Structure formats: C-alpha cells, structure tokens
Short mmCIF file of N, CA and C in Angstrom, two decimals:
data_model
loop_
_atom_site.label_atom_id
_atom_site.label_comp_id
_atom_site.label_asym_id
_atom_site.label_seq_id
_atom_site.Cartn_x
_atom_site.Cartn_y
_atom_site.Cartn_z
N GLU A 112 46.37 69.26 115.54
CA GLU A 112 45.29 69.49 116.48
C GLU A 112 45.39 68.56 117.66
N GLY A 113 46.12 67.48 117.56
CA GLY A 113 46.17 66.51 118.63
C GLY A 113 47.29 66.70 119.62
N VAL A 114 47.85 67.91 119.72
CA VAL A 114 48.91 68.20 120.68
C VAL A 114 48.46 69.38 121.53
N THR A 115 48.33 69.15 122.85
CA THR A 115 47.82 70.20 123.74
C THR A 115 48.67 70.24 125.00
N VAL A 116 49.07 71.45 125.39
CA VAL A 116 49.89 71.64 126.57
C VAL A 116 48.96 71.79 127.79
N ARG A 117 49.26 71.03 128.86
CA ARG A 117 48.51 71.17 130.11
C ARG A 117 48.74 72.59 130.63
N PRO A 118 47.74 73.21 131.28
CA PRO A 118 47.88 74.61 131.71
C PRO A 118 49.12 74.94 132.53
N ASP A 119 49.64 74.01 133.32
CA ASP A 119 50.84 74.29 134.10
C ASP A 119 52.12 74.17 133.27
N GLY A 120 52.00 73.73 132.03
CA GLY A 120 53.15 73.63 131.14
C GLY A 120 54.04 72.43 131.38
N ARG A 121 53.70 71.57 132.34
CA ARG A 121 54.58 70.45 132.68
C ARG A 121 54.44 69.24 131.77
N GLU A 122 53.29 69.13 131.11
CA GLU A 122 53.07 67.99 130.22
C GLU A 122 52.37 68.43 128.95
N VAL A 123 52.63 67.66 127.91
CA VAL A 123 51.94 67.80 126.64
C VAL A 123 51.14 66.53 126.43
N TYR A 124 49.88 66.67 126.04
CA TYR A 124 49.04 65.51 125.73
C TYR A 124 48.93 65.40 124.22
N VAL A 125 49.21 64.20 123.72
CA VAL A 125 49.21 63.95 122.28
C VAL A 125 48.19 62.86 121.98
N THR A 126 47.26 63.15 121.06
CA THR A 126 46.28 62.13 120.67
C THR A 126 46.92 61.19 119.66
N CYS A 127 46.68 59.90 119.85
CA CYS A 127 47.20 58.87 118.96
C CYS A 127 45.98 58.14 118.38
N GLU A 128 45.57 58.56 117.19
CA GLU A 128 44.33 58.07 116.58
C GLU A 128 44.32 56.57 116.35
N ALA A 129 45.39 56.02 115.84
CA ALA A 129 45.42 54.59 115.51
C ALA A 129 45.45 53.71 116.75
N GLU A 130 46.03 54.20 117.85
CA GLU A 130 46.16 53.42 119.07
C GLU A 130 45.02 53.66 120.06
N ASN A 131 44.15 54.62 119.76
CA ASN A 131 43.04 54.97 120.66
C ASN A 131 43.55 55.29 122.05
N GLU A 132 44.49 56.23 122.09
CA GLU A 132 45.05 56.64 123.37
C GLU A 132 45.58 58.06 123.30
N VAL A 133 45.81 58.61 124.49
CA VAL A 133 46.47 59.89 124.63
C VAL A 133 47.77 59.61 125.38
N VAL A 134 48.85 60.19 124.90
CA VAL A 134 50.15 60.03 125.51
C VAL A 134 50.52 61.34 126.20
N ALA A 135 50.94 61.25 127.47
CA ALA A 135 51.41 62.41 128.22
C ALA A 135 52.93 62.42 128.16
N VAL A 136 53.49 63.57 127.76
CA VAL A 136 54.93 63.72 127.63
C VAL A 136 55.38 64.84 128.58
N ASP A 137 56.39 64.55 129.39
CA ASP A 137 56.96 65.54 130.30
C ASP A 137 57.72 66.57 129.46
N THR A 138 57.42 67.86 129.67
CA THR A 138 58.05 68.89 128.84
C THR A 138 59.49 69.19 129.22
N THR A 139 59.93 68.75 130.38
CA THR A 139 61.32 68.96 130.78
C THR A 139 62.21 67.82 130.31
N THR A 140 61.78 66.60 130.58
CA THR A 140 62.61 65.43 130.23
C THR A 140 62.32 64.91 128.82
N LEU A 141 61.19 65.31 128.26
CA LEU A 141 60.71 64.84 126.96
C LEU A 141 60.46 63.32 126.94
N LYS A 142 60.17 62.77 128.10
CA LYS A 142 59.88 61.34 128.22
C LYS A 142 58.38 61.13 128.34
N VAL A 143 57.91 60.01 127.81
CA VAL A 143 56.52 59.62 127.95
C VAL A 143 56.30 59.22 129.41
N VAL A 144 55.31 59.86 130.06
CA VAL A 144 55.04 59.54 131.46
C VAL A 144 53.77 58.71 131.61
N ALA A 145 52.92 58.70 130.57
CA ALA A 145 51.69 57.90 130.67
C ALA A 145 51.08 57.70 129.29
N ARG A 146 50.36 56.58 129.19
CA ARG A 146 49.53 56.27 128.01
C ARG A 146 48.14 55.98 128.55
N MET A 147 47.16 56.76 128.08
CA MET A 147 45.80 56.64 128.59
C MET A 147 44.85 56.24 127.47
N LYS A 148 44.11 55.15 127.66
CA LYS A 148 43.17 54.67 126.66
C LYS A 148 41.99 55.63 126.53
N THR A 149 41.50 55.78 125.32
CA THR A 149 40.35 56.63 125.03
C THR A 149 39.36 55.84 124.18
N GLY A 150 38.33 56.53 123.71
CA GLY A 150 37.44 55.93 122.73
C GLY A 150 38.15 55.88 121.40
N ALA A 151 37.43 55.44 120.38
CA ALA A 151 38.01 55.25 119.06
C ALA A 151 38.34 56.58 118.37
N ARG A 152 39.55 56.69 117.91
CA ARG A 152 40.10 57.82 117.16
C ARG A 152 40.02 59.14 117.92
N PRO A 153 40.82 59.29 118.97
CA PRO A 153 40.84 60.56 119.70
C PRO A 153 41.33 61.69 118.81
N ARG A 154 40.69 62.84 118.93
CA ARG A 154 41.01 63.97 118.04
C ARG A 154 41.57 65.18 118.77
N SER A 155 40.86 65.66 119.79
CA SER A 155 41.23 66.89 120.46
C SER A 155 41.26 66.70 121.97
N VAL A 156 42.07 67.52 122.62
CA VAL A 156 42.14 67.53 124.08
C VAL A 156 41.91 68.96 124.55
N VAL A 157 41.06 69.12 125.57
CA VAL A 157 40.90 70.42 126.21
C VAL A 157 40.95 70.19 127.72
N PHE A 158 41.72 71.04 128.40
CA PHE A 158 41.91 70.93 129.84
C PHE A 158 41.00 71.90 130.58
N THR A 159 40.63 71.54 131.81
CA THR A 159 40.01 72.51 132.70
C THR A 159 41.08 73.52 133.06
N ARG A 160 40.67 74.67 133.56
CA ARG A 160 41.62 75.74 133.86
C ARG A 160 42.74 75.31 134.80
N ASP A 161 42.38 74.50 135.80
CA ASP A 161 43.39 74.06 136.78
C ASP A 161 44.23 72.90 136.25
N GLY A 162 43.89 72.38 135.08
CA GLY A 162 44.65 71.29 134.48
C GLY A 162 44.40 69.93 135.10
N ALA A 163 43.49 69.84 136.06
CA ALA A 163 43.23 68.58 136.76
C ALA A 163 42.47 67.57 135.91
N THR A 164 41.74 68.07 134.92
CA THR A 164 40.90 67.21 134.09
C THR A 164 41.11 67.56 132.63
N ALA A 165 41.11 66.52 131.80
CA ALA A 165 41.18 66.72 130.35
C ALA A 165 39.97 66.04 129.71
N PHE A 166 39.41 66.69 128.72
CA PHE A 166 38.31 66.13 127.93
C PHE A 166 38.86 65.82 126.54
N VAL A 167 38.68 64.58 126.09
CA VAL A 167 39.23 64.12 124.82
C VAL A 167 38.08 63.72 123.91
N THR A 168 38.01 64.31 122.71
CA THR A 168 36.96 63.93 121.77
C THR A 168 37.35 62.64 121.06
N ASP A 169 36.40 61.71 120.98
CA ASP A 169 36.63 60.41 120.36
C ASP A 169 35.72 60.28 119.13
N GLU A 170 36.27 60.62 117.98
CA GLU A 170 35.48 60.72 116.76
C GLU A 170 34.68 59.46 116.43
N ASN A 171 35.31 58.32 116.43
CA ASN A 171 34.63 57.12 115.93
C ASN A 171 33.81 56.35 116.95
N SER A 172 33.81 56.80 118.20
CA SER A 172 32.97 56.11 119.19
C SER A 172 31.86 57.01 119.73
N ALA A 173 31.77 58.24 119.21
CA ALA A 173 30.73 59.19 119.65
C ALA A 173 30.77 59.39 121.15
N THR A 174 32.00 59.54 121.68
CA THR A 174 32.18 59.76 123.11
C THR A 174 33.19 60.87 123.35
N VAL A 175 33.22 61.34 124.59
CA VAL A 175 34.28 62.20 125.08
C VAL A 175 34.84 61.50 126.31
N THR A 176 36.13 61.22 126.28
CA THR A 176 36.79 60.58 127.41
C THR A 176 37.27 61.66 128.37
N VAL A 177 37.00 61.47 129.65
CA VAL A 177 37.44 62.41 130.68
C VAL A 177 38.63 61.78 131.39
N LEU A 178 39.74 62.52 131.44
CA LEU A 178 40.97 62.02 132.06
C LEU A 178 41.30 62.78 133.34
N ASP A 179 41.68 62.04 134.37
CA ASP A 179 42.21 62.61 135.60
C ASP A 179 43.71 62.76 135.35
N THR A 180 44.19 64.00 135.28
CA THR A 180 45.58 64.22 134.89
C THR A 180 46.58 63.92 136.00
N ALA A 181 46.17 63.96 137.25
CA ALA A 181 47.08 63.62 138.35
C ALA A 181 47.36 62.12 138.37
N LYS A 182 46.33 61.34 138.10
CA LYS A 182 46.47 59.88 138.11
C LYS A 182 46.79 59.32 136.73
N HIS A 183 46.71 60.16 135.70
CA HIS A 183 46.88 59.70 134.32
C HIS A 183 45.94 58.52 134.06
N ALA A 184 44.69 58.72 134.39
CA ALA A 184 43.70 57.64 134.28
C ALA A 184 42.37 58.17 133.75
N VAL A 185 41.61 57.25 133.15
CA VAL A 185 40.27 57.59 132.68
C VAL A 185 39.37 57.76 133.89
N ALA A 186 38.68 58.90 133.95
CA ALA A 186 37.76 59.19 135.04
C ALA A 186 36.31 58.92 134.63
N ALA A 187 36.03 59.07 133.33
CA ALA A 187 34.66 58.88 132.84
C ALA A 187 34.66 58.84 131.32
N SER A 188 33.55 58.36 130.78
CA SER A 188 33.32 58.41 129.34
C SER A 188 31.92 58.97 129.15
N ILE A 189 31.82 60.02 128.35
CA ILE A 189 30.55 60.69 128.11
C ILE A 189 30.04 60.30 126.72
N ALA A 190 28.88 59.66 126.66
CA ALA A 190 28.26 59.32 125.37
C ALA A 190 27.60 60.57 124.80
N ILE A 191 27.87 60.83 123.54
CA ILE A 191 27.27 61.99 122.87
C ILE A 191 26.04 61.49 122.11
N PRO A 192 24.85 61.98 122.47
CA PRO A 192 23.63 61.50 121.81
C PRO A 192 23.52 62.03 120.38
N LYS A 193 22.78 61.29 119.57
CA LYS A 193 22.53 61.72 118.19
C LYS A 193 21.62 62.94 118.21
N ALA A 194 21.97 63.93 117.41
CA ALA A 194 21.13 65.12 117.28
C ALA A 194 19.81 64.74 116.61
N GLN A 195 18.73 65.40 117.00
CA GLN A 195 17.42 65.07 116.44
C GLN A 195 17.38 65.20 114.93
N LYS A 196 17.96 66.29 114.41
CA LYS A 196 17.95 66.53 112.97
C LYS A 196 19.25 66.07 112.30
N GLY A 197 20.19 65.60 113.09
CA GLY A 197 21.50 65.23 112.55
C GLY A 197 21.41 64.13 111.52
N PRO A 198 22.10 64.29 110.40
CA PRO A 198 22.04 63.29 109.34
C PRO A 198 22.79 62.00 109.67
N THR A 199 23.71 62.07 110.61
CA THR A 199 24.52 60.90 110.99
C THR A 199 24.74 60.89 112.49
N ALA A 200 25.36 59.83 112.95
CA ALA A 200 25.76 59.76 114.36
C ALA A 200 26.78 60.87 114.63
N PRO A 201 26.86 61.34 115.88
CA PRO A 201 27.84 62.38 116.19
C PRO A 201 29.26 61.87 116.05
N ARG A 202 30.14 62.74 115.60
CA ARG A 202 31.55 62.42 115.46
C ARG A 202 32.33 63.54 116.14
N PRO A 203 32.53 63.43 117.46
CA PRO A 203 33.21 64.50 118.19
C PRO A 203 34.59 64.80 117.61
N MET A 204 34.81 66.07 117.32
CA MET A 204 36.04 66.50 116.65
C MET A 204 36.82 67.51 117.50
N GLY A 205 36.40 68.77 117.45
CA GLY A 205 37.08 69.81 118.19
C GLY A 205 36.41 70.06 119.53
N ALA A 206 37.14 70.70 120.44
CA ALA A 206 36.59 71.02 121.75
C ALA A 206 37.22 72.31 122.27
N VAL A 207 36.42 73.07 123.02
CA VAL A 207 36.91 74.30 123.63
C VAL A 207 36.19 74.49 124.96
N LEU A 208 36.93 75.01 125.93
CA LEU A 208 36.39 75.28 127.27
C LEU A 208 35.81 76.69 127.30
N SER A 209 34.65 76.84 127.93
CA SER A 209 34.05 78.17 128.08
C SER A 209 34.95 79.04 128.96
N PRO A 210 34.90 80.37 128.80
CA PRO A 210 35.75 81.25 129.60
C PRO A 210 35.55 81.10 131.11
N ASP A 211 34.35 80.75 131.54
CA ASP A 211 34.12 80.57 132.98
C ASP A 211 34.51 79.17 133.46
N GLY A 212 34.92 78.31 132.53
CA GLY A 212 35.38 76.97 132.87
C GLY A 212 34.29 75.99 133.21
N LYS A 213 33.04 76.35 132.99
CA LYS A 213 31.92 75.50 133.39
C LYS A 213 31.41 74.57 132.29
N GLN A 214 31.74 74.87 131.04
CA GLN A 214 31.23 74.06 129.94
C GLN A 214 32.33 73.76 128.93
N VAL A 215 32.18 72.63 128.27
CA VAL A 215 33.02 72.29 127.13
C VAL A 215 32.10 72.22 125.92
N TYR A 216 32.48 72.91 124.85
CA TYR A 216 31.73 72.86 123.60
C TYR A 216 32.46 71.93 122.66
N VAL A 217 31.72 70.99 122.05
CA VAL A 217 32.32 69.97 121.20
C VAL A 217 31.66 70.02 119.82
N SER A 218 32.48 70.17 118.78
CA SER A 218 31.94 70.10 117.42
C SER A 218 31.73 68.63 117.05
N LEU A 219 30.63 68.36 116.34
CA LEU A 219 30.24 66.97 116.08
C LEU A 219 30.32 66.55 114.62
N GLY A 220 31.17 67.19 113.83
CA GLY A 220 31.44 66.75 112.48
C GLY A 220 30.20 66.56 111.61
N ARG A 221 30.10 65.40 111.01
CA ARG A 221 29.01 65.14 110.05
C ARG A 221 27.61 65.23 110.66
N ALA A 222 27.49 65.26 111.96
CA ALA A 222 26.19 65.42 112.62
C ALA A 222 25.70 66.87 112.53
N ARG A 223 26.57 67.78 112.06
CA ARG A 223 26.20 69.18 111.83
C ARG A 223 25.76 69.90 113.10
N ALA A 224 26.39 69.56 114.23
CA ALA A 224 25.93 70.08 115.52
C ALA A 224 27.08 70.33 116.48
N ILE A 225 26.74 70.92 117.64
CA ILE A 225 27.65 71.15 118.75
C ILE A 225 27.01 70.54 119.99
N ALA A 226 27.80 69.82 120.77
CA ALA A 226 27.33 69.33 122.06
C ALA A 226 27.87 70.25 123.15
N VAL A 227 27.05 70.50 124.16
CA VAL A 227 27.46 71.30 125.31
C VAL A 227 27.57 70.35 126.50
N ILE A 228 28.77 70.28 127.08
CA ILE A 228 29.02 69.39 128.21
C ILE A 228 29.22 70.23 129.46
N ASP A 229 28.51 69.88 130.54
CA ASP A 229 28.71 70.51 131.83
C ASP A 229 29.94 69.88 132.48
N VAL A 230 30.93 70.69 132.82
CA VAL A 230 32.18 70.18 133.36
C VAL A 230 31.96 69.48 134.70
N ALA A 231 31.16 70.07 135.58
CA ALA A 231 30.97 69.51 136.92
C ALA A 231 30.27 68.15 136.90
N SER A 232 29.19 68.05 136.11
CA SER A 232 28.42 66.79 136.10
C SER A 232 28.93 65.81 135.05
N ARG A 233 29.80 66.31 134.14
CA ARG A 233 30.32 65.48 133.05
C ARG A 233 29.18 64.87 132.23
N ALA A 234 28.22 65.72 131.89
CA ALA A 234 27.06 65.28 131.12
C ALA A 234 26.76 66.28 130.00
N VAL A 235 26.21 65.76 128.90
CA VAL A 235 25.76 66.62 127.82
C VAL A 235 24.47 67.30 128.28
N THR A 236 24.46 68.64 128.26
CA THR A 236 23.28 69.37 128.71
C THR A 236 22.39 69.81 127.55
N ARG A 237 22.98 69.94 126.37
CA ARG A 237 22.18 70.26 125.19
C ARG A 237 23.00 70.09 123.92
N THR A 238 22.27 70.04 122.82
CA THR A 238 22.89 69.96 121.50
C THR A 238 22.35 71.12 120.67
N ILE A 239 23.24 71.82 120.01
CA ILE A 239 22.86 72.91 119.11
C ILE A 239 23.04 72.39 117.70
N GLU A 240 21.95 72.38 116.93
CA GLU A 240 21.96 71.75 115.62
C GLU A 240 22.07 72.75 114.46
N ASP A 241 22.28 72.18 113.28
CA ASP A 241 22.32 72.93 112.02
C ASP A 241 23.36 74.05 112.01
N VAL A 242 24.56 73.76 112.52
CA VAL A 242 25.60 74.79 112.52
C VAL A 242 26.35 74.86 111.20
N GLY A 243 26.26 73.83 110.37
CA GLY A 243 26.96 73.80 109.10
C GLY A 243 27.45 72.39 108.82
N ALA A 244 27.97 72.21 107.62
CA ALA A 244 28.44 70.88 107.21
C ALA A 244 29.80 70.58 107.84
N ARG A 245 29.84 69.51 108.62
CA ARG A 245 31.04 68.99 109.26
C ARG A 245 31.81 70.02 110.09
N PRO A 246 31.19 70.59 111.10
CA PRO A 246 31.96 71.49 111.97
C PRO A 246 33.11 70.73 112.64
N TRP A 247 34.26 71.34 112.61
CA TRP A 247 35.44 70.73 113.20
C TRP A 247 36.10 71.74 114.15
N GLY A 248 36.80 72.71 113.58
CA GLY A 248 37.42 73.72 114.42
C GLY A 248 36.36 74.49 115.19
N ILE A 249 36.65 74.78 116.46
CA ILE A 249 35.66 75.44 117.32
C ILE A 249 36.38 76.37 118.28
N GLU A 250 35.81 77.55 118.49
CA GLU A 250 36.34 78.53 119.44
C GLU A 250 35.17 79.20 120.14
N VAL A 251 35.47 79.89 121.23
CA VAL A 251 34.45 80.59 122.00
C VAL A 251 34.91 82.03 122.20
N SER A 252 33.94 82.96 122.23
CA SER A 252 34.27 84.36 122.44
C SER A 252 34.74 84.58 123.88
N ALA A 253 35.45 85.67 124.11
CA ALA A 253 36.00 85.98 125.43
C ALA A 253 34.90 86.13 126.49
N ASP A 254 33.72 86.58 126.08
CA ASP A 254 32.63 86.74 127.04
C ASP A 254 31.77 85.48 127.16
N GLY A 255 32.06 84.46 126.38
CA GLY A 255 31.37 83.18 126.47
C GLY A 255 29.98 83.14 125.86
N THR A 256 29.60 84.18 125.15
CA THR A 256 28.25 84.21 124.58
C THR A 256 28.17 83.67 123.15
N LYS A 257 29.32 83.53 122.50
CA LYS A 257 29.34 83.05 121.11
C LYS A 257 30.32 81.89 120.96
N VAL A 258 29.94 80.95 120.12
CA VAL A 258 30.84 79.88 119.70
C VAL A 258 30.93 79.97 118.19
N TYR A 259 32.13 79.74 117.66
CA TYR A 259 32.37 79.81 116.23
C TYR A 259 32.84 78.44 115.76
N THR A 260 32.26 77.94 114.67
CA THR A 260 32.70 76.66 114.12
C THR A 260 33.15 76.84 112.68
N ALA A 261 34.22 76.14 112.32
CA ALA A 261 34.69 76.09 110.94
C ALA A 261 34.02 74.87 110.30
N ASN A 262 33.28 75.11 109.24
CA ASN A 262 32.49 74.07 108.58
C ASN A 262 33.03 73.81 107.18
N GLY A 263 33.90 72.80 107.05
CA GLY A 263 34.59 72.53 105.81
C GLY A 263 33.74 72.45 104.56
N PRO A 264 32.89 71.43 104.41
CA PRO A 264 32.13 71.27 103.17
C PRO A 264 31.14 72.40 102.86
N SER A 265 30.66 73.10 103.88
CA SER A 265 29.76 74.22 103.59
C SER A 265 30.54 75.52 103.39
N ALA A 266 31.87 75.44 103.51
CA ALA A 266 32.76 76.56 103.23
C ALA A 266 32.37 77.83 103.97
N ASP A 267 32.10 77.66 105.28
CA ASP A 267 31.72 78.83 106.07
C ASP A 267 32.10 78.67 107.53
N VAL A 268 31.93 79.77 108.25
CA VAL A 268 32.11 79.78 109.70
C VAL A 268 30.78 80.18 110.31
N ALA A 269 30.31 79.39 111.27
CA ALA A 269 29.04 79.68 111.94
C ALA A 269 29.29 80.51 113.19
N PHE A 270 28.40 81.46 113.43
CA PHE A 270 28.39 82.27 114.65
C PHE A 270 27.20 81.80 115.45
N VAL A 271 27.46 81.09 116.55
CA VAL A 271 26.40 80.49 117.36
C VAL A 271 26.21 81.29 118.64
N ASP A 272 24.98 81.73 118.89
CA ASP A 272 24.64 82.44 120.12
C ASP A 272 24.36 81.40 121.20
N ILE A 273 25.20 81.35 122.22
CA ILE A 273 25.07 80.32 123.26
C ILE A 273 23.82 80.50 124.12
N PRO A 274 23.49 81.72 124.58
CA PRO A 274 22.28 81.83 125.41
C PRO A 274 21.01 81.31 124.73
N THR A 275 20.86 81.55 123.44
CA THR A 275 19.65 81.10 122.74
C THR A 275 19.83 79.75 122.05
N GLY A 276 21.07 79.34 121.85
CA GLY A 276 21.34 78.08 121.16
C GLY A 276 21.02 78.12 119.68
N THR A 277 21.14 79.29 119.08
CA THR A 277 20.82 79.44 117.66
C THR A 277 22.02 79.93 116.86
N VAL A 278 22.02 79.58 115.59
CA VAL A 278 23.05 80.07 114.68
C VAL A 278 22.61 81.46 114.22
N GLU A 279 23.37 82.47 114.58
CA GLU A 279 23.04 83.85 114.21
C GLU A 279 23.30 84.11 112.74
N ARG A 280 24.43 83.58 112.27
CA ARG A 280 24.78 83.75 110.86
C ARG A 280 25.91 82.81 110.51
N ARG A 281 26.08 82.65 109.22
CA ARG A 281 27.20 81.88 108.69
C ARG A 281 27.89 82.74 107.66
N ILE A 282 29.20 82.84 107.77
CA ILE A 282 30.00 83.68 106.89
C ILE A 282 30.77 82.79 105.92
N ALA A 283 30.58 83.01 104.62
CA ALA A 283 31.29 82.25 103.59
C ALA A 283 32.78 82.55 103.67
N THR A 284 33.59 81.51 103.51
CA THR A 284 35.05 81.68 103.57
C THR A 284 35.71 81.56 102.21
N GLY A 285 35.00 80.99 101.23
CA GLY A 285 35.59 80.81 99.93
C GLY A 285 36.52 79.62 99.84
N GLY A 286 36.51 78.78 100.82
CA GLY A 286 37.36 77.59 100.84
C GLY A 286 36.74 76.56 101.75
N SER A 287 37.55 75.63 102.21
CA SER A 287 37.09 74.58 103.11
C SER A 287 37.75 74.76 104.47
N PRO A 288 37.18 75.61 105.34
CA PRO A 288 37.83 75.84 106.63
C PRO A 288 37.70 74.65 107.56
N TRP A 289 38.78 74.33 108.25
CA TRP A 289 38.77 73.23 109.23
C TRP A 289 39.13 73.74 110.61
N GLY A 290 39.67 74.93 110.70
CA GLY A 290 40.06 75.48 111.99
C GLY A 290 39.62 76.92 112.13
N VAL A 291 39.55 77.37 113.37
CA VAL A 291 39.21 78.76 113.66
C VAL A 291 39.98 79.16 114.91
N ALA A 292 40.47 80.40 114.95
CA ALA A 292 41.21 80.89 116.11
C ALA A 292 40.72 82.28 116.46
N ILE A 293 40.62 82.54 117.74
CA ILE A 293 40.21 83.85 118.25
C ILE A 293 41.42 84.48 118.94
N ARG A 294 41.68 85.73 118.65
CA ARG A 294 42.80 86.43 119.29
C ARG A 294 42.32 87.74 119.86
#
C-alpha cells in the first residue's frame, strides 16, 4: 500500500514507516531523487490529479502530510481531530481522491471513522463516524457519491453516502478485509 505512482508516471513515492519519510524514486533511472519527512508511520499516498501535491497519511501522529512534488518538500501538515464518538485517537490509514479532485477521503483505523479533507484549503471539513471497526482500505465511486471502506475486525465493507455523511449499509465479507478496489 505504500507505493504510489505520480500521475505523470515519472516518479514513484514509497512510504517508509520506520524512517517517517516518503522516498521519491525516478521511474526511468530508478534512483532516489528525494527523501521527504512526514508524520509518524506514513501509510498511504494519494496525489492530486495534476500530480503537483501529494497527501500522505501518518498513522501514529494523527496527521496528513501535504507534499509539494515539484520541490519535494513538505507544504503543510493537517491535524486530524478526534471523532466525537470515536473510541480512540484517529489513525490515518488509507486515502483516496474524489473524482472531481476537490476532496481527499481518509480512513481513520481504530477511530472507526473517515475524515474528509478539502484539497484547496488543506483542512478537515467533516468526519463521518461509525463506519466499522478499523477502516483501512478506502475507495470512492466514479460519481463521487459513495465511499467504501474495508473494516478488518468487523469483517465487512461499509457503503458510505457522501452527500448525507451516513453509512447506508455494511456488507459482511466472511473474513478480515483490509483493502477494497473499484473497477
């Protein structure tokens, strides 16, 4: 999950959990071109459509690091607030960009929630709670109206309606899902 190709295909960003950094690797030369510090235990990287910005989930610091990909530098750090009903502090895990490119949805692990980040303001605009136990894998529908989370310990996938911010249903998987993919 910690390897993501920049939209132009020129670099791959790799999360390095123990070093608290993201490494950019040139896809032609296969050389490391940059090492960028993040919050504690970076997990996922999602790029804006133009590839100019990357959002990195930092599980152990309850933050999302924003990277300027042209400068290979930290542009901002977004603190993820604790959910009102959340049993624990947020642990940002997975991330996905909305189809219109305006929002990033972040699964918050043991906090049982999703944070919605506005790309332009780089701020959390809302938290959707009670999506399931430890949501990690996260995807968004092509029309941007639904987000799906894989919830390992509750052995289900949540279908979240974005306009209302509610969980429409949870489908049992019969196992411990950690990822979800939409095709």
